[in-house]
PDB file of C-alpha atoms in Angstrom:
ATOM      1  CA  UNK A   1      19.828  -5.545  -1.489  1.00  0.00           C
ATOM      2  CA  UNK A   2      16.976  -3.485  -0.155  1.00  0.00           C
ATOM      3  CA  UNK A   3      14.926  -5.504   2.351  1.00  0.00           C
ATOM      4  CA  UNK A   4      12.110  -4.947   4.792  1.00  0.00           C
ATOM      5  CA  UNK A   5      11.192  -7.647   7.304  1.00  0.00           C
ATOM      6  CA  UNK A   6       8.188  -7.395   9.603  1.00  0.00           C
ATOM      7  CA  UNK A   7       7.825  -9.267  12.889  1.00  0.00           C
ATOM      8  CA  UNK A   8       5.714  -9.213  16.012  1.00  0.00           C
ATOM      9  CA  UNK A   9       2.439 -10.457  14.649  1.00  0.00           C
ATOM     10  CA  UNK A  10       0.355 -13.098  16.405  1.00  0.00           C
ATOM     11  CA  UNK A  11      -2.932 -13.949  18.076  1.00  0.00           C
ATOM     12  CA  UNK A  12      -4.251 -11.430  20.598  1.00  0.00           C
ATOM     13  CA  UNK A  13      -7.551 -11.064  22.413  1.00  0.00           C
ATOM     14  CA  UNK A  14      -9.870  -8.123  21.741  1.00  0.00           C
ATOM     15  CA  UNK A  15      -8.746  -5.155  23.779  1.00  0.00           C
ATOM     16  CA  UNK A  16      -5.177  -6.386  23.842  1.00  0.00           C
ATOM     17  CA  UNK A  17      -1.964  -4.869  22.534  1.00  0.00           C
ATOM     18  CA  UNK A  18       0.744  -5.854  20.087  1.00  0.00           C
ATOM     19  CA  UNK A  19       3.907  -4.191  18.838  1.00  0.00           C
ATOM     20  CA  UNK A  20       4.998  -4.770  15.261  1.00  0.00           C
ATOM     21  CA  UNK A  21       8.548  -4.210  14.096  1.00  0.00           C
ATOM     22  CA  UNK A  22      10.012  -3.731  10.642  1.00  0.00           C
ATOM     23  CA  UNK A  23      13.770  -4.238  10.221  1.00  0.00           C
ATOM     24  CA  UNK A  24      15.222  -2.595   7.132  1.00  0.00           C
ATOM     25  CA  UNK A  25      18.496  -3.013   5.302  1.00  0.00           C
ATOM     26  CA  UNK A  26      20.132  -1.996   2.054  1.00  0.00           C
ATOM     27  CA  UNK A  27      19.323   1.735   2.089  1.00  0.00           C
ATOM     28  CA  UNK A  28      19.765   4.843   4.228  1.00  0.00           C
ATOM     29  CA  UNK A  29      16.740   4.366   6.441  1.00  0.00           C
ATOM     30  CA  UNK A  30      16.670   7.904   7.829  1.00  0.00           C
ATOM     31  CA  UNK A  31      16.316   9.354   4.334  1.00  0.00           C
ATOM     32  CA  UNK A  32      12.953   7.733   3.695  1.00  0.00           C
ATOM     33  CA  UNK A  33       9.449   8.070   4.990  1.00  0.00           C
ATOM     34  CA  UNK A  34       7.699   4.814   5.870  1.00  0.00           C
ATOM     35  CA  UNK A  35       4.161   3.518   5.880  1.00  0.00           C
ATOM     36  CA  UNK A  36       2.191   0.714   7.439  1.00  0.00           C
ATOM     37  CA  UNK A  37      -0.483  -0.811   5.198  1.00  0.00           C
ATOM     38  CA  UNK A  38      -2.747  -3.716   6.145  1.00  0.00           C
ATOM     39  CA  UNK A  39      -4.853  -6.262   4.303  1.00  0.00           C
ATOM     40  CA  UNK A  40      -7.695  -8.121   5.979  1.00  0.00           C
ATOM     41  CA  UNK A  41      -8.213 -11.749   4.906  1.00  0.00           C
ATOM     42  CA  UNK A  42      -9.561 -11.851   1.371  1.00  0.00           C
ATOM     43  CA  UNK A  43      -9.884  -8.064   1.292  1.00  0.00           C
ATOM     44  CA  UNK A  44      -8.121  -5.093  -0.255  1.00  0.00           C
ATOM     45  CA  UNK A  45      -5.296  -2.915   0.975  1.00  0.00           C
ATOM     46  CA  UNK A  46      -5.831  -0.262   3.644  1.00  0.00           C
ATOM     47  CA  UNK A  47      -3.334   2.450   4.517  1.00  0.00           C
ATOM     48  CA  UNK A  48      -2.726   2.621   8.279  1.00  0.00           C
ATOM     49  CA  UNK A  49      -0.030   5.167   9.096  1.00  0.00           C
ATOM     50  CA  UNK A  50       2.855   7.301   7.790  1.00  0.00           C
ATOM     51  CA  UNK A  51       6.017   8.599   9.396  1.00  0.00           C
ATOM     52  CA  UNK A  52       8.622  10.920   7.889  1.00  0.00           C
ATOM     53  CA  UNK A  53      12.331  10.143   7.909  1.00  0.00           C
ATOM     54  CA  UNK A  54      12.995  12.329  10.925  1.00  0.00           C
ATOM     55  CA  UNK A  55       9.781  11.305  12.740  1.00  0.00           C
ATOM     56  CA  UNK A  56       8.709  14.954  12.655  1.00  0.00           C
ATOM     57  CA  UNK A  57       5.554  14.202  10.675  1.00  0.00           C
ATOM     58  CA  UNK A  58       3.131  11.398  11.482  1.00  0.00           C
ATOM     59  CA  UNK A  59      -0.291  10.606  10.080  1.00  0.00           C
ATOM     60  CA  UNK A  60      -2.914   7.958  10.822  1.00  0.00           C
ATOM     61  CA  UNK A  61      -6.018   6.573   9.182  1.00  0.00           C
ATOM     62  CA  UNK A  62      -9.188   7.453  11.075  1.00  0.00           C
ATOM     63  CA  UNK A  63      -9.797   3.744  11.751  1.00  0.00           C
ATOM     64  CA  UNK A  64      -6.700   3.503  13.972  1.00  0.00           C
ATOM     65  CA  UNK A  65      -6.254   7.037  15.274  1.00  0.00           C
ATOM     66  CA  UNK A  66      -5.914   7.106  19.047  1.00  0.00           C
ATOM     67  CA  UNK A  67      -5.202   3.360  19.244  1.00  0.00           C
ATOM     68  CA  UNK A  68      -2.094   2.857  17.111  1.00  0.00           C
ATOM     69  CA  UNK A  69       1.264   4.633  17.378  1.00  0.00           C
ATOM     70  CA  UNK A  70       3.908   4.632  14.670  1.00  0.00           C
ATOM     71  CA  UNK A  71       7.552   5.254  15.527  1.00  0.00           C
ATOM     72  CA  UNK A  72      11.028   4.592  14.224  1.00  0.00           C
ATOM     73  CA  UNK A  73      14.583   4.235  15.460  1.00  0.00           C
ATOM     74  CA  UNK A  74      16.933   5.366  12.731  1.00  0.00           C
ATOM     75  CA  UNK A  75      19.982   4.187  14.687  1.00  0.00           C
ATOM     76  CA  UNK A  76      18.520   0.665  14.677  1.00  0.00           C
ATOM     77  CA  UNK A  77      17.100   0.837  11.135  1.00  0.00           C
ATOM     78  CA  UNK A  78      13.726  -0.131  12.521  1.00  0.00           C
ATOM     79  CA  UNK A  79      10.114   0.919  12.177  1.00  0.00           C
ATOM     80  CA  UNK A  80       7.441   0.116  14.748  1.00  0.00           C
ATOM     81  CA  UNK A  81       3.680   0.038  15.130  1.00  0.00           C
ATOM     82  CA  UNK A  82       2.295  -0.095  18.652  1.00  0.00           C
ATOM     83  CA  UNK A  83      -1.285  -1.350  18.482  1.00  0.00           C
ATOM     84  CA  UNK A  84      -3.549  -0.951  21.516  1.00  0.00           C
ATOM     85  CA  UNK A  85      -7.247  -1.598  22.123  1.00  0.00           C
ATOM     86  CA  UNK A  86      -7.250  -4.122  19.309  1.00  0.00           C
ATOM     87  CA  UNK A  87     -10.525  -5.093  17.672  1.00  0.00           C
ATOM     88  CA  UNK A  88     -11.579  -8.025  15.524  1.00  0.00           C
ATOM     89  CA  UNK A  89     -11.568  -5.724  12.494  1.00  0.00           C
ATOM     90  CA  UNK A  90      -7.855  -5.095  12.982  1.00  0.00           C
ATOM     91  CA  UNK A  91      -7.197  -8.694  11.925  1.00  0.00           C
ATOM     92  CA  UNK A  92      -4.990  -8.468   8.849  1.00  0.00           C
ATOM     93  CA  UNK A  93      -1.588  -8.924   7.292  1.00  0.00           C
ATOM     94  CA  UNK A  94       0.402  -5.817   8.189  1.00  0.00           C
ATOM     95  CA  UNK A  95       2.995  -4.603   5.698  1.00  0.00           C
ATOM     96  CA  UNK A  96       5.690  -2.008   6.205  1.00  0.00           C
ATOM     97  CA  UNK A  97       6.557  -0.101   3.046  1.00  0.00           C
ATOM     98  CA  UNK A  98       9.144   2.492   2.041  1.00  0.00           C
ATOM     99  CA  UNK A  99       7.863   5.858   0.950  1.00  0.00           C
ATOM    100  CA  UNK A 100       8.511   6.827  -2.667  1.00  0.00           C
ATOM    101  CA  UNK A 101       7.655   9.961  -4.603  1.00  0.00           C
ATOM    102  CA  UNK A 102       4.516  11.618  -3.319  1.00  0.00           C
ATOM    103  CA  UNK A 103       2.430   9.183  -1.326  1.00  0.00           C
ATOM    104  CA  UNK A 104       3.533   5.970  -3.014  1.00  0.00           C
ATOM    105  CA  UNK A 105       5.505   3.013  -1.615  1.00  0.00           C
ATOM    106  CA  UNK A 106       8.130   1.267  -3.670  1.00  0.00           C
ATOM    107  CA  UNK A 107       9.517  -1.444  -1.387  1.00  0.00           C
ATOM    108  CA  UNK A 108       7.309  -3.682   0.758  1.00  0.00           C
ATOM    109  CA  UNK A 109       8.009  -6.323   3.352  1.00  0.00           C
ATOM    110  CA  UNK A 110       6.384  -9.732   3.194  1.00  0.00           C
ATOM    111  CA  UNK A 111       3.983  -8.878   5.986  1.00  0.00           C
ATOM    112  CA  UNK A 112       3.188 -10.129   9.468  1.00  0.00           C
ATOM    113  CA  UNK A 113      -0.175 -11.621  10.424  1.00  0.00           C
ATOM    114  CA  UNK A 114      -2.190 -10.139  13.252  1.00  0.00           C
ATOM    115  CA  UNK A 115      -5.269 -12.035  14.447  1.00  0.00           C
ATOM    116  CA  UNK A 116      -7.572 -10.481  17.014  1.00  0.00           C
ATOM    117  CA  UNK A 117      -9.878 -13.126  18.450  1.00  0.00           C
ATOM    118  CA  UNK A 118     -11.039 -14.530  21.750  1.00  0.00           C
TER     119      UNK A 118
ATOM    120  CA  UNK B   1     -12.819   8.300   3.403  1.00  0.00           C
ATOM    121  CA  UNK B   2     -14.585   5.833   1.145  1.00  0.00           C
ATOM    122  CA  UNK B   3     -12.586   3.355  -0.854  1.00  0.00           C
ATOM    123  CA  UNK B   4     -12.003   4.070  -4.528  1.00  0.00           C
ATOM    124  CA  UNK B   5     -14.174   2.051  -6.898  1.00  0.00           C
ATOM    125  CA  UNK B   6     -12.570  -0.565  -9.128  1.00  0.00           C
ATOM    126  CA  UNK B   7     -14.187  -3.327 -11.191  1.00  0.00           C
ATOM    127  CA  UNK B   8     -13.981  -6.642  -9.370  1.00  0.00           C
ATOM    128  CA  UNK B   9     -12.533  -8.393 -12.380  1.00  0.00           C
ATOM    129  CA  UNK B  10     -11.289  -7.844 -15.901  1.00  0.00           C
ATOM    130  CA  UNK B  11      -9.936 -10.298 -18.427  1.00  0.00           C
ATOM    131  CA  UNK B  12      -8.076 -10.352 -21.694  1.00  0.00           C
ATOM    132  CA  UNK B  13      -6.182 -12.623 -24.037  1.00  0.00           C
ATOM    133  CA  UNK B  14      -2.414 -12.616 -24.476  1.00  0.00           C
ATOM    134  CA  UNK B  15      -1.286  -9.738 -26.637  1.00  0.00           C
ATOM    135  CA  UNK B  16      -4.418  -7.674 -26.063  1.00  0.00           C
ATOM    136  CA  UNK B  17      -4.696  -4.455 -24.081  1.00  0.00           C
ATOM    137  CA  UNK B  18      -6.894  -4.026 -21.044  1.00  0.00           C
ATOM    138  CA  UNK B  19      -7.802  -1.048 -18.893  1.00  0.00           C
ATOM    139  CA  UNK B  20      -8.650  -1.031 -15.204  1.00  0.00           C
ATOM    140  CA  UNK B  21     -10.614   1.959 -13.955  1.00  0.00           C
ATOM    141  CA  UNK B  22     -10.417   3.549 -10.535  1.00  0.00           C
ATOM    142  CA  UNK B  23     -13.183   5.993  -9.687  1.00  0.00           C
ATOM    143  CA  UNK B  24     -12.941   8.404  -6.821  1.00  0.00           C
ATOM    144  CA  UNK B  25     -14.257  11.878  -6.125  1.00  0.00           C
ATOM    145  CA  UNK B  26     -13.271  15.501  -6.609  1.00  0.00           C
ATOM    146  CA  UNK B  27     -11.619  15.289  -3.185  1.00  0.00           C
ATOM    147  CA  UNK B  28      -9.129  12.599  -4.073  1.00  0.00           C
ATOM    148  CA  UNK B  29      -8.543  11.295  -7.620  1.00  0.00           C
ATOM    149  CA  UNK B  30     -10.031  14.391  -9.211  1.00  0.00           C
ATOM    150  CA  UNK B  31      -8.097  16.887  -7.104  1.00  0.00           C
ATOM    151  CA  UNK B  32      -4.598  15.408  -7.022  1.00  0.00           C
ATOM    152  CA  UNK B  33      -2.295  13.794  -9.583  1.00  0.00           C
ATOM    153  CA  UNK B  34      -1.166  11.371  -6.888  1.00  0.00           C
ATOM    154  CA  UNK B  35      -2.616   8.031  -7.951  1.00  0.00           C
ATOM    155  CA  UNK B  36      -0.438   4.968  -7.661  1.00  0.00           C
ATOM    156  CA  UNK B  37      -1.069   1.441  -8.890  1.00  0.00           C
ATOM    157  CA  UNK B  38       0.054  -1.815  -7.304  1.00  0.00           C
ATOM    158  CA  UNK B  39       0.252  -5.373  -8.583  1.00  0.00           C
ATOM    159  CA  UNK B  40      -0.201  -8.190  -6.093  1.00  0.00           C
ATOM    160  CA  UNK B  41       0.147 -11.919  -6.588  1.00  0.00           C
ATOM    161  CA  UNK B  42      -1.687 -14.221  -4.138  1.00  0.00           C
ATOM    162  CA  UNK B  43       0.126 -14.430  -0.834  1.00  0.00           C
ATOM    163  CA  UNK B  44       2.747 -11.905  -1.911  1.00  0.00           C
ATOM    164  CA  UNK B  45       3.478  -8.290  -1.125  1.00  0.00           C
ATOM    165  CA  UNK B  46       2.236  -5.554  -3.469  1.00  0.00           C
ATOM    166  CA  UNK B  47       4.546  -4.156  -6.112  1.00  0.00           C
ATOM    167  CA  UNK B  48       4.489  -0.527  -7.231  1.00  0.00           C
ATOM    168  CA  UNK B  49       3.713  -0.255 -10.949  1.00  0.00           C
ATOM    169  CA  UNK B  50       2.769   3.413 -11.451  1.00  0.00           C
ATOM    170  CA  UNK B  51       3.156   6.447  -9.200  1.00  0.00           C
ATOM    171  CA  UNK B  52       2.049  10.062  -9.355  1.00  0.00           C
ATOM    172  CA  UNK B  53      -0.510   9.104 -11.966  1.00  0.00           C
ATOM    173  CA  UNK B  54       1.721   8.368 -14.918  1.00  0.00           C
ATOM    174  CA  UNK B  55       5.292   7.646 -13.795  1.00  0.00           C
ATOM    175  CA  UNK B  56       7.116   4.326 -13.864  1.00  0.00           C
ATOM    176  CA  UNK B  57       9.377   3.186 -11.040  1.00  0.00           C
ATOM    177  CA  UNK B  58      12.683   1.764 -12.166  1.00  0.00           C
ATOM    178  CA  UNK B  59      12.368  -1.742 -13.544  1.00  0.00           C
ATOM    179  CA  UNK B  60       8.648  -1.636 -14.367  1.00  0.00           C
ATOM    180  CA  UNK B  61       7.700  -2.423 -17.945  1.00  0.00           C
ATOM    181  CA  UNK B  62       6.343   0.419 -20.076  1.00  0.00           C
ATOM    182  CA  UNK B  63       3.526  -1.974 -21.080  1.00  0.00           C
ATOM    183  CA  UNK B  64       1.905  -0.545 -17.955  1.00  0.00           C
ATOM    184  CA  UNK B  65       0.663   3.023 -18.221  1.00  0.00           C
ATOM    185  CA  UNK B  66      -1.461   5.328 -16.093  1.00  0.00           C
ATOM    186  CA  UNK B  67      -3.857   8.108 -16.972  1.00  0.00           C
ATOM    187  CA  UNK B  68      -6.675  10.175 -15.502  1.00  0.00           C
ATOM    188  CA  UNK B  69      -9.835  11.851 -16.642  1.00  0.00           C
ATOM    189  CA  UNK B  70     -11.876  13.773 -14.131  1.00  0.00           C
ATOM    190  CA  UNK B  71     -12.443  11.645 -11.051  1.00  0.00           C
ATOM    191  CA  UNK B  72     -11.368   8.406 -12.729  1.00  0.00           C
ATOM    192  CA  UNK B  73      -7.843   7.093 -13.011  1.00  0.00           C
ATOM    193  CA  UNK B  74      -6.965   4.190 -15.279  1.00  0.00           C
ATOM    194  CA  UNK B  75      -4.259   1.585 -15.593  1.00  0.00           C
ATOM    195  CA  UNK B  76      -3.715   0.222 -19.092  1.00  0.00           C
ATOM    196  CA  UNK B  77      -1.718  -2.930 -19.707  1.00  0.00           C
ATOM    197  CA  UNK B  78      -0.737  -3.442 -23.333  1.00  0.00           C
ATOM    198  CA  UNK B  79       0.576  -6.622 -24.908  1.00  0.00           C
ATOM    199  CA  UNK B  80      -0.994  -8.703 -22.132  1.00  0.00           C
ATOM    200  CA  UNK B  81       1.190 -11.565 -20.891  1.00  0.00           C
ATOM    201  CA  UNK B  82       0.304 -14.580 -18.724  1.00  0.00           C
ATOM    202  CA  UNK B  83       2.437 -13.253 -15.867  1.00  0.00           C
ATOM    203  CA  UNK B  84       0.283 -10.131 -15.708  1.00  0.00           C
ATOM    204  CA  UNK B  85      -2.475 -12.225 -14.115  1.00  0.00           C
ATOM    205  CA  UNK B  86      -2.712 -10.751 -10.605  1.00  0.00           C
ATOM    206  CA  UNK B  87      -4.712  -8.389  -8.434  1.00  0.00           C
ATOM    207  CA  UNK B  88      -4.334  -4.673  -9.090  1.00  0.00           C
ATOM    208  CA  UNK B  89      -4.991  -1.874  -6.629  1.00  0.00           C
ATOM    209  CA  UNK B  90      -5.198   1.841  -7.187  1.00  0.00           C
ATOM    210  CA  UNK B  91      -4.384   4.289  -4.409  1.00  0.00           C
ATOM    211  CA  UNK B  92      -4.864   8.054  -4.177  1.00  0.00           C
ATOM    212  CA  UNK B  93      -3.912  10.832  -1.853  1.00  0.00           C
ATOM    213  CA  UNK B  94      -7.226  11.956  -0.357  1.00  0.00           C
ATOM    214  CA  UNK B  95      -6.265  15.202   1.323  1.00  0.00           C
ATOM    215  CA  UNK B  96      -5.893  15.814   5.050  1.00  0.00           C
ATOM    216  CA  UNK B  97      -2.742  13.670   4.940  1.00  0.00           C
ATOM    217  CA  UNK B  98      -4.570  10.446   4.217  1.00  0.00           C
ATOM    218  CA  UNK B  99      -4.437   7.755   1.551  1.00  0.00           C
ATOM    219  CA  UNK B 100      -7.281   5.729   0.160  1.00  0.00           C
ATOM    220  CA  UNK B 101      -7.054   2.463  -1.794  1.00  0.00           C
ATOM    221  CA  UNK B 102      -9.405   0.926  -4.285  1.00  0.00           C
ATOM    222  CA  UNK B 103     -11.080  -2.411  -3.604  1.00  0.00           C
ATOM    223  CA  UNK B 104      -8.856  -4.212  -6.087  1.00  0.00           C
ATOM    224  CA  UNK B 105      -9.344  -5.791  -9.520  1.00  0.00           C
ATOM    225  CA  UNK B 106      -8.554  -9.389 -10.387  1.00  0.00           C
ATOM    226  CA  UNK B 107      -6.991  -9.605 -13.837  1.00  0.00           C
ATOM    227  CA  UNK B 108      -7.408 -12.910 -15.638  1.00  0.00           C
ATOM    228  CA  UNK B 109      -5.345 -13.667 -18.724  1.00  0.00           C
ATOM    229  CA  UNK B 110      -7.399 -16.052 -20.812  1.00  0.00           C
TER     230      UNK B 110
END
């Protein structure tokens, strides 16, 4: 069964850092691009970042560029999101999602909650 | 990039058809056939319903269909069923290796 499971969320103060992880199983991880997408409380979805299967191509939304870093370890079947200089507006549920077709995501994790507050 | 524009809510009765619009610009929806649609139940992860404008992922009912005219993409749900009641989000490639989502539409099945 294809599964994605996020972890690493929590409460952090403004300016702090957090590292999210996404453990995958049930498919050949290295063959797929991956995305991080977030959803602020009561709000819509927002794309955060993309990484290709080989990590050779990486993209970020303007809202996180320079503060967040996406990475992956294909040997460990894991995706990561290092989040630095966190702001209150980064508060959201963060989903990892498997890339599908051109710029879609077909499999999503259940999300991990990040709260940035003092 | 600005979010794509969706109606906040739509409603329909069981068996009817409804359409959810998703309006962008000539830089995103209008330029690329790369609109996807997601269904999301409260507290749950999104589910891909349509990708690349008109294609169905495996396992998705063909009661869901996608289309586009100019800068507006649409999701049509035919033969509305109670379990279709959910939030729906459109998403488009916006150039410069970025994605933009719509604000979401709450579908109510009366």
